[in-house]
XYZ file of C-alpha atoms in Angstrom:
212
model
C -9.617 2.281 -15.077
C -13.237 2.010 -13.956
C -15.151 5.203 -13.382
C -18.511 5.700 -11.711
C -20.410 8.935 -11.393
C -20.656 10.577 -7.991
C -23.758 12.504 -7.014
C -24.773 14.179 -3.796
C -26.042 11.982 -0.969
C -29.623 13.133 -1.354
C -31.841 13.205 -4.414
C -30.368 16.403 -5.810
C -31.826 17.842 -8.988
C -28.722 19.806 -9.872
C -27.614 19.109 -13.464
C -23.911 19.274 -12.635
C -23.677 15.924 -10.858
C -22.485 14.075 -13.964
C -19.320 16.183 -14.066
C -17.954 14.722 -10.836
C -16.287 11.340 -11.115
C -15.912 8.931 -8.210
C -12.954 6.528 -8.267
C -13.520 4.892 -4.902
C -15.373 1.787 -6.071
C -12.377 -0.245 -7.225
C -9.247 0.547 -5.165
C -7.006 -1.805 -7.124
C -7.591 0.238 -10.282
C -7.231 3.695 -8.800
C -4.924 6.231 -10.359
C -5.025 9.057 -7.857
C -3.066 11.516 -9.960
C -5.480 11.096 -12.871
C -8.443 11.231 -10.528
C -7.273 14.468 -8.977
C -6.553 15.973 -12.381
C -10.135 15.272 -13.454
C -11.568 16.480 -10.162
C -9.679 19.758 -10.471
C -10.983 20.186 -13.997
C -14.544 19.458 -12.829
C -14.083 21.875 -9.948
C -12.983 24.686 -12.255
C -15.985 24.075 -14.525
C -18.431 23.991 -11.624
C -17.037 27.151 -10.059
C -17.267 28.946 -13.397
C -20.845 27.813 -14.094
C -22.341 27.977 -10.613
C -19.987 30.075 -8.501
C -17.671 28.985 -5.670
C -20.396 28.443 -3.041
C -22.682 26.106 -4.982
C -23.491 22.633 -3.542
C -22.166 20.920 -6.653
C -18.791 22.545 -6.054
C -18.947 20.918 -2.635
C -19.694 17.535 -4.221
C -16.487 17.661 -6.257
C -14.525 18.924 -3.253
C -15.788 15.965 -1.225
C -14.603 13.555 -3.928
C -11.240 15.319 -3.998
C -10.939 14.977 -0.220
C -11.458 11.225 -0.475
C -8.890 10.929 -3.257
C -6.307 12.971 -1.355
C -6.939 10.839 1.718
C -6.488 7.619 -0.233
C -3.026 8.804 -1.305
C -2.269 9.835 2.310
C -2.197 13.552 1.461
C -4.124 14.433 4.585
C -3.335 18.150 4.620
C -5.012 18.665 1.254
C -7.755 16.188 2.161
C -8.654 18.273 5.211
C -8.402 21.524 3.274
C -10.867 20.571 0.546
C -13.026 18.479 2.890
C -13.523 21.407 5.257
C -14.372 23.687 2.346
C -16.943 21.160 1.147
C -18.504 21.084 4.605
C -18.628 24.878 4.872
C -20.356 25.221 1.497
C -22.900 22.534 2.275
C -23.753 23.866 5.721
C -24.255 27.365 4.319
C -26.182 26.359 1.209
C -28.174 23.373 2.474
C -28.436 23.811 6.242
C -26.755 21.912 9.087
C -29.061 18.871 8.964
C -28.837 18.032 5.264
C -27.598 14.542 4.261
C -24.807 16.073 2.191
C -23.528 17.727 5.364
C -23.448 14.264 6.923
C -21.439 13.052 3.923
C -18.835 15.802 4.388
C -18.670 15.221 8.142
C -18.170 11.508 7.594
C -15.338 12.141 5.130
C -13.630 14.470 7.596
C -14.137 11.971 10.422
C -12.332 9.285 8.457
C -9.456 11.663 7.643
C -9.087 12.644 11.300
C -9.202 8.967 12.267
C -6.369 8.153 9.903
C -4.393 11.033 11.390
C -4.869 9.517 14.830
C -7.129 12.315 16.073
C -9.621 9.936 17.659
C -11.504 12.456 19.799
C -12.135 14.783 16.873
C -12.956 11.858 14.587
C -15.490 10.605 17.119
C -17.278 13.960 17.339
C -17.458 14.290 13.563
C -18.578 10.695 13.017
C -21.271 10.880 15.699
C -22.660 14.083 14.205
C -22.572 12.597 10.698
C -24.509 9.515 11.787
C -27.064 11.561 13.740
C -27.812 13.706 10.685
C -27.943 10.720 8.335
C -30.318 8.794 10.585
C -32.540 11.851 11.019
C -32.734 12.821 7.345
C -32.595 9.488 5.505
C -34.251 6.088 5.624
C -32.730 3.601 8.107
C -31.296 1.450 5.318
C -29.808 4.252 3.214
C -26.228 3.677 1.979
C -25.005 6.849 3.695
C -26.325 5.596 7.028
C -24.295 2.417 6.504
C -21.207 4.445 5.554
C -21.513 6.614 8.673
C -21.980 3.512 10.823
C -18.833 2.006 9.322
C -16.729 5.106 9.975
C -17.962 5.447 13.556
C -17.299 1.737 14.132
C -13.726 2.149 12.902
C -13.192 5.065 15.280
C -14.410 2.963 18.213
C -12.194 0.089 17.061
C -9.163 2.375 17.014
C -10.048 3.498 20.555
C -10.208 -0.096 21.758
C -13.979 0.084 22.306
C -14.633 -3.226 20.626
C -18.164 -3.944 21.848
C -19.429 -0.693 20.357
C -17.368 -1.228 17.209
C -18.929 -4.680 16.756
C -22.442 -3.349 17.255
C -21.983 -0.593 14.688
C -20.214 -2.817 12.154
C -22.978 -5.402 12.403
C -25.580 -2.697 11.723
C -23.619 -1.465 8.710
C -23.243 -5.025 7.442
C -26.970 -5.709 7.753
C -27.817 -2.586 5.749
C -25.238 -3.246 3.037
C -26.310 -6.856 2.609
C -29.932 -5.746 2.326
C -29.434 -2.986 -0.223
C -26.426 -4.267 -2.183
C -26.306 -8.035 -1.790
C -23.733 -10.322 -0.169
C -21.071 -9.840 -2.843
C -20.784 -6.052 -2.647
C -17.371 -4.553 -1.713
C -18.927 -2.717 1.243
C -20.087 -6.054 2.637
C -16.574 -7.479 2.327
C -15.176 -4.355 3.986
C -17.467 -4.779 6.994
C -16.693 -8.497 7.210
C -12.953 -7.760 7.149
C -13.292 -5.358 10.067
C -15.368 -7.892 11.993
C -12.679 -10.550 11.435
C -10.092 -8.187 12.908
C -12.197 -7.291 15.948
C -13.107 -10.899 16.723
C -9.421 -11.842 16.491
C -8.286 -8.946 18.692
C -10.859 -9.804 21.350
C -9.919 -13.486 21.311
C -13.117 -14.775 19.724
C -11.276 -16.922 17.220
C -14.282 -19.087 16.375
C -16.288 -16.110 15.134
C -13.212 -14.676 13.455
C -12.702 -17.891 11.477
C -16.402 -18.210 10.624
C -16.481 -14.624 9.372
C -13.268 -15.167 7.436
C -14.901 -18.157 5.752
C -17.615 -15.811 4.454
C -14.930 -13.686 2.843
C -13.419 -16.711 1.125
C -16.660 -17.899 -0.458
């Protein structure tokens, strides 16, 4: 199993960040039960050291929300994701990048539940905060663009979905290179949208990029 360390979305100086482990980088190797066990252990440590309302507690809760969502446990994903958001808004203010991170996580959960209107509101707010508080080519901006694009795709708003996915792709290629998983993820969504809208030439050309 491959583990990478999750930190907050901004340049946090909190020493706790190394206690939270992010399993989202390699889906084929994920073991959600083990991930959640470690997240719960990290959460207990953070709450004991810092108290239940500390931003680093929220960081672990956000990771837990993603892991619950990946195993389709959306009730628990929403529960811990909403707690993460509440802590971050209270501790960091409503316009902090970490608030955008929590909003984006919740938007994706609501999208997977089919709550498109709520997902759209959350995703739009997440992107607005990220664009206001971070550089235009920050990874979180790209992540928020991707989530909002997926919401528009689910709503059948393909022109807007294409525009947002192309922005996310441009950022990810710039900061991570053409072989990064986030680039492949954006390309896969573009293939689907081109195919749905009948633009088979672009769909095939984009698919060729995935096969390289």
